[in-house]
C-alpha atoms as a PDB file:
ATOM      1  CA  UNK A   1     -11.174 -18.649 -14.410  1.00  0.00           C
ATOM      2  CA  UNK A   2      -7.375 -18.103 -14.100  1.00  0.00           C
ATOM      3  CA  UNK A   3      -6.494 -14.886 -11.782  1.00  0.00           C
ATOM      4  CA  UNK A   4      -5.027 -12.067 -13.959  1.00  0.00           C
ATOM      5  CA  UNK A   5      -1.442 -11.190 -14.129  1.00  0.00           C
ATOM      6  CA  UNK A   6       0.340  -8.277 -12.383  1.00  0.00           C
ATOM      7  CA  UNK A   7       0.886  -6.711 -15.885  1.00  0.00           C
ATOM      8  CA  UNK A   8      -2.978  -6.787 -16.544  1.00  0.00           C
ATOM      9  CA  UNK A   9      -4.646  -5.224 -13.156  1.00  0.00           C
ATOM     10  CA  UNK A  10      -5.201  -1.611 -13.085  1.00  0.00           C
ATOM     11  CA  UNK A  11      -7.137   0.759 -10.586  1.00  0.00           C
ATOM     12  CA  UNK A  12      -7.775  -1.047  -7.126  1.00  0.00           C
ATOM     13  CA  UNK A  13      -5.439  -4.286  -7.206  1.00  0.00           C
ATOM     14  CA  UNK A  14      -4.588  -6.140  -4.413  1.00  0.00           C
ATOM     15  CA  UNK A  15      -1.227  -5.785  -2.370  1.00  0.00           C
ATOM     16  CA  UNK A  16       1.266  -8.323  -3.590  1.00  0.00           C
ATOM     17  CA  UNK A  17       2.947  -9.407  -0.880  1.00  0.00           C
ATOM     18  CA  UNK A  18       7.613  -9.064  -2.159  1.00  0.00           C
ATOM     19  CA  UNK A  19       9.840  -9.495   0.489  1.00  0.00           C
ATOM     20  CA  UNK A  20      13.841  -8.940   0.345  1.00  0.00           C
ATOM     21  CA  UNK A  21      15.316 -11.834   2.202  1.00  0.00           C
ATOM     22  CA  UNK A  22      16.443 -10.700   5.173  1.00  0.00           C
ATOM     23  CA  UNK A  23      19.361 -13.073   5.271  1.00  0.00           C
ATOM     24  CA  UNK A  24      18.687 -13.999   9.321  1.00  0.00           C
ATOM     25  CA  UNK A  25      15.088 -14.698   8.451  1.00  0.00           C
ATOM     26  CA  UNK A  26      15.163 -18.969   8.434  1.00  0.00           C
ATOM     27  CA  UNK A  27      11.096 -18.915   8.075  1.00  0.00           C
ATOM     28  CA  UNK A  28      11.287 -16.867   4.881  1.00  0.00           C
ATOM     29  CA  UNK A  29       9.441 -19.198   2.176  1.00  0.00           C
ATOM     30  CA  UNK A  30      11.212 -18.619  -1.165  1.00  0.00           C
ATOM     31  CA  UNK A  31       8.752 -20.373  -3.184  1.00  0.00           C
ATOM     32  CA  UNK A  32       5.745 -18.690  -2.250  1.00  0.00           C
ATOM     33  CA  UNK A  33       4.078 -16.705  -5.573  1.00  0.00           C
ATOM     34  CA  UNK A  34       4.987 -13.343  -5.913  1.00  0.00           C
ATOM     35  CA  UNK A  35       1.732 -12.359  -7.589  1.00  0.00           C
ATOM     36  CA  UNK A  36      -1.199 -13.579  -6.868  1.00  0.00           C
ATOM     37  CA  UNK A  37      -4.442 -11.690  -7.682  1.00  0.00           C
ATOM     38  CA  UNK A  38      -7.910 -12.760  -7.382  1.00  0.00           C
ATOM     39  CA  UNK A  39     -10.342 -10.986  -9.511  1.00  0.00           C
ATOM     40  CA  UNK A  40     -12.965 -11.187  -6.939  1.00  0.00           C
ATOM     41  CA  UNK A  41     -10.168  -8.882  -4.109  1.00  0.00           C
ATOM     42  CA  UNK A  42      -9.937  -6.699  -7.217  1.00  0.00           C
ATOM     43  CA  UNK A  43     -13.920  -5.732  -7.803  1.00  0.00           C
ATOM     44  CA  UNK A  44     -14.435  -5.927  -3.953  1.00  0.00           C
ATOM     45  CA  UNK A  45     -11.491  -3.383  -2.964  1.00  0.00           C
ATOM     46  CA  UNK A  46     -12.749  -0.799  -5.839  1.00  0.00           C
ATOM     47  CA  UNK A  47     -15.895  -1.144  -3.990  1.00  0.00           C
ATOM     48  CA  UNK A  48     -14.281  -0.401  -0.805  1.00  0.00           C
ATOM     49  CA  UNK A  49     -12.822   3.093  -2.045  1.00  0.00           C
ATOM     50  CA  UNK A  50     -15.519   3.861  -4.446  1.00  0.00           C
ATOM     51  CA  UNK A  51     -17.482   3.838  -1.013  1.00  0.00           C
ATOM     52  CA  UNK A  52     -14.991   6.097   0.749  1.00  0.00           C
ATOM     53  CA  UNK A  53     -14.782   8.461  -2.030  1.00  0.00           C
ATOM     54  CA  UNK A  54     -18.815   8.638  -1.993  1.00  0.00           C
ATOM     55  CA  UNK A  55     -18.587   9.209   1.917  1.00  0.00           C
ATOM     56  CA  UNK A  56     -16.145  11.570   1.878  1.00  0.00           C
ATOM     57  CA  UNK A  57     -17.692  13.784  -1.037  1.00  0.00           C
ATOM     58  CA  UNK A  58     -20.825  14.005   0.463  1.00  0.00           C
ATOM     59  CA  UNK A  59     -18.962  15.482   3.613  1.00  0.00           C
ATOM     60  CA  UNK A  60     -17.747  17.916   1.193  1.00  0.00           C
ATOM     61  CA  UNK A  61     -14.433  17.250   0.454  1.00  0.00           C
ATOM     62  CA  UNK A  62     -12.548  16.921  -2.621  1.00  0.00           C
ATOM     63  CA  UNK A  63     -11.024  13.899  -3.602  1.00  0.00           C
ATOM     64  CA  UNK A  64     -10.157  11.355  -6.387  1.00  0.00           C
ATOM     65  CA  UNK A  65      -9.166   8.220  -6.632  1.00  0.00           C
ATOM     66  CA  UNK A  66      -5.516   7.318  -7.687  1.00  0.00           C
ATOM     67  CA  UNK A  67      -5.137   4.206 -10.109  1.00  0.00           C
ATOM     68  CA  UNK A  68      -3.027   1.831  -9.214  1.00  0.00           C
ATOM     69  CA  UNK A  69      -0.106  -0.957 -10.933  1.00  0.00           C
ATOM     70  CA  UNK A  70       1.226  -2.695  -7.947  1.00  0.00           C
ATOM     71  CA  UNK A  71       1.741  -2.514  -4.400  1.00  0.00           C
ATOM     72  CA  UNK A  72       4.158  -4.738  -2.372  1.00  0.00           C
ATOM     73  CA  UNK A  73       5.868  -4.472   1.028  1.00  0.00           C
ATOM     74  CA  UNK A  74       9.658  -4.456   1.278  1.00  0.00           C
ATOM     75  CA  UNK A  75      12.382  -4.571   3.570  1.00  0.00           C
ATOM     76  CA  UNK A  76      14.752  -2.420   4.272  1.00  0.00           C
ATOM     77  CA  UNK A  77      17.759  -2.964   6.101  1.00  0.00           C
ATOM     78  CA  UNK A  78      19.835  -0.421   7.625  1.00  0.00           C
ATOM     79  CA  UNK A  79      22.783   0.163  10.038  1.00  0.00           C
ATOM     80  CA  UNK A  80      23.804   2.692  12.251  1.00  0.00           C
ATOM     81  CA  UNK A  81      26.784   2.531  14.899  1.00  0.00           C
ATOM     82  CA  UNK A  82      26.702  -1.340  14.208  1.00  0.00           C
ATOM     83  CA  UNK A  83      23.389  -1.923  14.359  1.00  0.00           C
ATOM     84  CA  UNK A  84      21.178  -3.581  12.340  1.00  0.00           C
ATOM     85  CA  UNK A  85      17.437  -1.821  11.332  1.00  0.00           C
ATOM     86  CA  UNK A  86      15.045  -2.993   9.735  1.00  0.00           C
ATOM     87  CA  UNK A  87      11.881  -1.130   8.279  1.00  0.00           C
ATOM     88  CA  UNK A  88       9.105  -2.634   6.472  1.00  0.00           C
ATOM     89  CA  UNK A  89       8.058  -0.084   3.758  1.00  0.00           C
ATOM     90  CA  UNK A  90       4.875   0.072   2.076  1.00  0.00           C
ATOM     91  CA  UNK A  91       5.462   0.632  -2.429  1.00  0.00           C
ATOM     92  CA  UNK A  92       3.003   1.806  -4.361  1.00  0.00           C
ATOM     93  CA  UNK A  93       3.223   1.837  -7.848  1.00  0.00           C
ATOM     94  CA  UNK A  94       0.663   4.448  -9.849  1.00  0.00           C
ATOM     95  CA  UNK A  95      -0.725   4.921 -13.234  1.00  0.00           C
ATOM     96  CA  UNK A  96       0.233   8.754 -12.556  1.00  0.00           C
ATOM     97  CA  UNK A  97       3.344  10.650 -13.443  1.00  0.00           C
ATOM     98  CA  UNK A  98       2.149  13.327 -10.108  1.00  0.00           C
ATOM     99  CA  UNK A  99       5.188  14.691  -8.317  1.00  0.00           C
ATOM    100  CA  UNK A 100       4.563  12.810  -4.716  1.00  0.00           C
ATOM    101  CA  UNK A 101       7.196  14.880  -3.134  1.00  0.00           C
ATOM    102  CA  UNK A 102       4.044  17.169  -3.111  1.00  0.00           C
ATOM    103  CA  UNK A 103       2.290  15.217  -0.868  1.00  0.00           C
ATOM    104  CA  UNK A 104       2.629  16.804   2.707  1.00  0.00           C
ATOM    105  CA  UNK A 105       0.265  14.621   4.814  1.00  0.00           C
ATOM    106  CA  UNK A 106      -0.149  10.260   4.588  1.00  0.00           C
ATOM    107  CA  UNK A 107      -3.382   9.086   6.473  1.00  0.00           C
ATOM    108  CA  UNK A 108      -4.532   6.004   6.762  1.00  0.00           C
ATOM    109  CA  UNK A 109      -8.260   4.797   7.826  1.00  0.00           C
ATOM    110  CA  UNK A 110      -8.316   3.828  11.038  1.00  0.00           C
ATOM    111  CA  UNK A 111     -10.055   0.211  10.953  1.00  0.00           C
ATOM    112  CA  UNK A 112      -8.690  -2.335   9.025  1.00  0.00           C
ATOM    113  CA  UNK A 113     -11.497  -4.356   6.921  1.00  0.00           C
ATOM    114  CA  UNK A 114     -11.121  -8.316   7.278  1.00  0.00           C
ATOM    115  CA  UNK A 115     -10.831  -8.722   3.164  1.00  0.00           C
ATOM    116  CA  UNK A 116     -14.246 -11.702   2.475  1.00  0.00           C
ATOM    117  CA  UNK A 117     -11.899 -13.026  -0.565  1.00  0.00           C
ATOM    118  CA  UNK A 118      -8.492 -13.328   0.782  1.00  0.00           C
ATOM    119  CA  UNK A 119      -7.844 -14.836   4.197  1.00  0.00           C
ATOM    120  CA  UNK A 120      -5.499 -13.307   6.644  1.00  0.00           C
ATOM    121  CA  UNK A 121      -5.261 -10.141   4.366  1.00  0.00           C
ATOM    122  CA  UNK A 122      -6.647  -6.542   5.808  1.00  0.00           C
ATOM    123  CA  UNK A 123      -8.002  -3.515   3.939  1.00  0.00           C
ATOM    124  CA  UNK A 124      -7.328   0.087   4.552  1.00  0.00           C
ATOM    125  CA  UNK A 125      -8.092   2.989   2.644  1.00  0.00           C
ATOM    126  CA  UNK A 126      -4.569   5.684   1.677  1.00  0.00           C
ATOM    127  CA  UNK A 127      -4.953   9.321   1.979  1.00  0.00           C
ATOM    128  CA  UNK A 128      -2.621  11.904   0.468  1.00  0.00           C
ATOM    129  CA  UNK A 129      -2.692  15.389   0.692  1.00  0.00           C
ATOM    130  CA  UNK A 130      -0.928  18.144  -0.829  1.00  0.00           C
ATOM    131  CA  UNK A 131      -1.113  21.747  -0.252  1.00  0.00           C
ATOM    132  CA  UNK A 132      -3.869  21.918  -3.030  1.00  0.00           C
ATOM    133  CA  UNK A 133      -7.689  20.906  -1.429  1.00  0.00           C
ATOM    134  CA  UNK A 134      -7.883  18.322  -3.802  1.00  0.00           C
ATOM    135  CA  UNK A 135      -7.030  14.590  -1.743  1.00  0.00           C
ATOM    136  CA  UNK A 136      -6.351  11.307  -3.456  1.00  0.00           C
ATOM    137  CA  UNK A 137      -7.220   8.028  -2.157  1.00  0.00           C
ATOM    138  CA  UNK A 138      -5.990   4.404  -3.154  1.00  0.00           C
ATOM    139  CA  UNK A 139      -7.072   0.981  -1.932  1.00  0.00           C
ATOM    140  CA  UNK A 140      -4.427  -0.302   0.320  1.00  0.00           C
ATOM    141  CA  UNK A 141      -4.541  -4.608   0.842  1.00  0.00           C
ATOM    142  CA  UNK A 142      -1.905  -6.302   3.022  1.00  0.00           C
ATOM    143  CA  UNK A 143      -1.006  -9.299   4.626  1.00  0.00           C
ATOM    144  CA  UNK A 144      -2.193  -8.872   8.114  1.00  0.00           C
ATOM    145  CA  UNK A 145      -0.040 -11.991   9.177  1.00  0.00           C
ATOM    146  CA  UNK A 146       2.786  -9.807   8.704  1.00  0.00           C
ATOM    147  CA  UNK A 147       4.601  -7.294  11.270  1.00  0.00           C
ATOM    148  CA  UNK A 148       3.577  -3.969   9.031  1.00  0.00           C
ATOM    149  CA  UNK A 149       3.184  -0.582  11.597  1.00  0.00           C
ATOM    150  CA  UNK A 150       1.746   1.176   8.305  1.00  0.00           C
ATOM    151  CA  UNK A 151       4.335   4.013   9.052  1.00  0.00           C
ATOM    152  CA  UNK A 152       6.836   4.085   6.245  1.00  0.00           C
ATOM    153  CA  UNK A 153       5.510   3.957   2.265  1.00  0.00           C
ATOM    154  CA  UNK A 154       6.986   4.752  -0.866  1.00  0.00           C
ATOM    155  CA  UNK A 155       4.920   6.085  -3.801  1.00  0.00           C
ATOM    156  CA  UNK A 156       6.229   5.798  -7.139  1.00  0.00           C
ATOM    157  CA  UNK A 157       5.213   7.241 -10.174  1.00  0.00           C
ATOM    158  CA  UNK A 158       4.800   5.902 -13.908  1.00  0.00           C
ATOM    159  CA  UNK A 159       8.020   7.432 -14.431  1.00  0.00           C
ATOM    160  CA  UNK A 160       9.647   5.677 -11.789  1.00  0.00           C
ATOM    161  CA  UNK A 161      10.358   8.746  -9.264  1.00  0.00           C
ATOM    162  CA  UNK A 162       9.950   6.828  -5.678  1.00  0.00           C
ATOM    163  CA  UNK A 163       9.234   9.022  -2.782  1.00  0.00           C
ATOM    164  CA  UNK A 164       9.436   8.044   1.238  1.00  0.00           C
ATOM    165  CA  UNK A 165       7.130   9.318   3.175  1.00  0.00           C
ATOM    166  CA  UNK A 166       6.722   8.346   7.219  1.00  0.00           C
ATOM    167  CA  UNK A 167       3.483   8.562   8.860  1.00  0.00           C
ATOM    168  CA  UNK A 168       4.899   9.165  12.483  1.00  0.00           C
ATOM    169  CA  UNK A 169       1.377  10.281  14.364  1.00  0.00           C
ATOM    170  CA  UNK A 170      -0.348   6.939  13.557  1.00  0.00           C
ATOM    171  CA  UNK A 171      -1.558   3.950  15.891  1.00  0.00           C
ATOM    172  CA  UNK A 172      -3.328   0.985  15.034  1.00  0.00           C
END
């Protein structure tokens, strides 16, 4: 069967891997497929935070799952005094129009899951936590090959309202 499109996925897609060309990066590979999604990653990673959820309820907290479109990793190139910086961000794109300039807290599970359908590419599960008690949770798949220190991400809403948030206390 053919692996469905970006536009079809919903809850619990795979990361899909967009980089900006960083114009001093030779070993960028320009034709590689922006999207590719395997329906197997898709089932297995809604597994993965249906799990957590179940875990973490039974603990006693609150918390929900988020749904989401798309999720990439991007570059972003600054600079300051003449230098250049460059941060890779984390973009999340939800089925939600939530404010996520409400979200006070970003944490991240602290062992990465080897993903059995998609070689080279690690799980996590996402956090966020406002000042209400109820969390949400997303699946979170990226390409471990790939320098990524988890620390910046941008959440975006179905209305298109991007918000930066830096996780600054975490270590892999």
């Amino acid at each position: 069967t053919a692996a469905p499109s970006c536009a079809a996925m919903g809850f619990g897609e795979v990361a899909v891997e967009e980089f900006e060309k960083d114009e001093e990066d030779e070993d960028s590979n320009d034709d590689r497929p922006v999207c590719e999604l395997d329906e197997n990653v898709v089932i297995w990673t809604k597994q993965q935070v249906a799990a957590e959820v179940e875990k973490l309820k039974s603990m006693g907290a609150m918390v929900a799952p988020m749904t989401v479109n798309n999720c990439m990793t991007i570059v972003r190139t600054t600079t300051q005094a003449g230098r250049r910086n460059s941060t890779r961000c984390n973009r999340i794109e939800f089925q939600t129009s939530y404010d996520f300039s409400n979200i006070r807290s970003v944490q991240i599970s602290a062992d990465a899951i080897q993903c059995p359908f998609k070689q080279g590419f690690l799980y996590r599960n996402v956090l966020l936590f406002s000042d209400k008690p109820l969390a949400l949770i997303f699946p979170y798949l990226y390409d471990g090959n790939q320098e990524n220190d988890l620390q910046d991400w941008i959440l975006v809403n179905r209305d298109g309202h991007e918000v930066h948030h830096r996780v600054d206390a975490y270590s892999k």
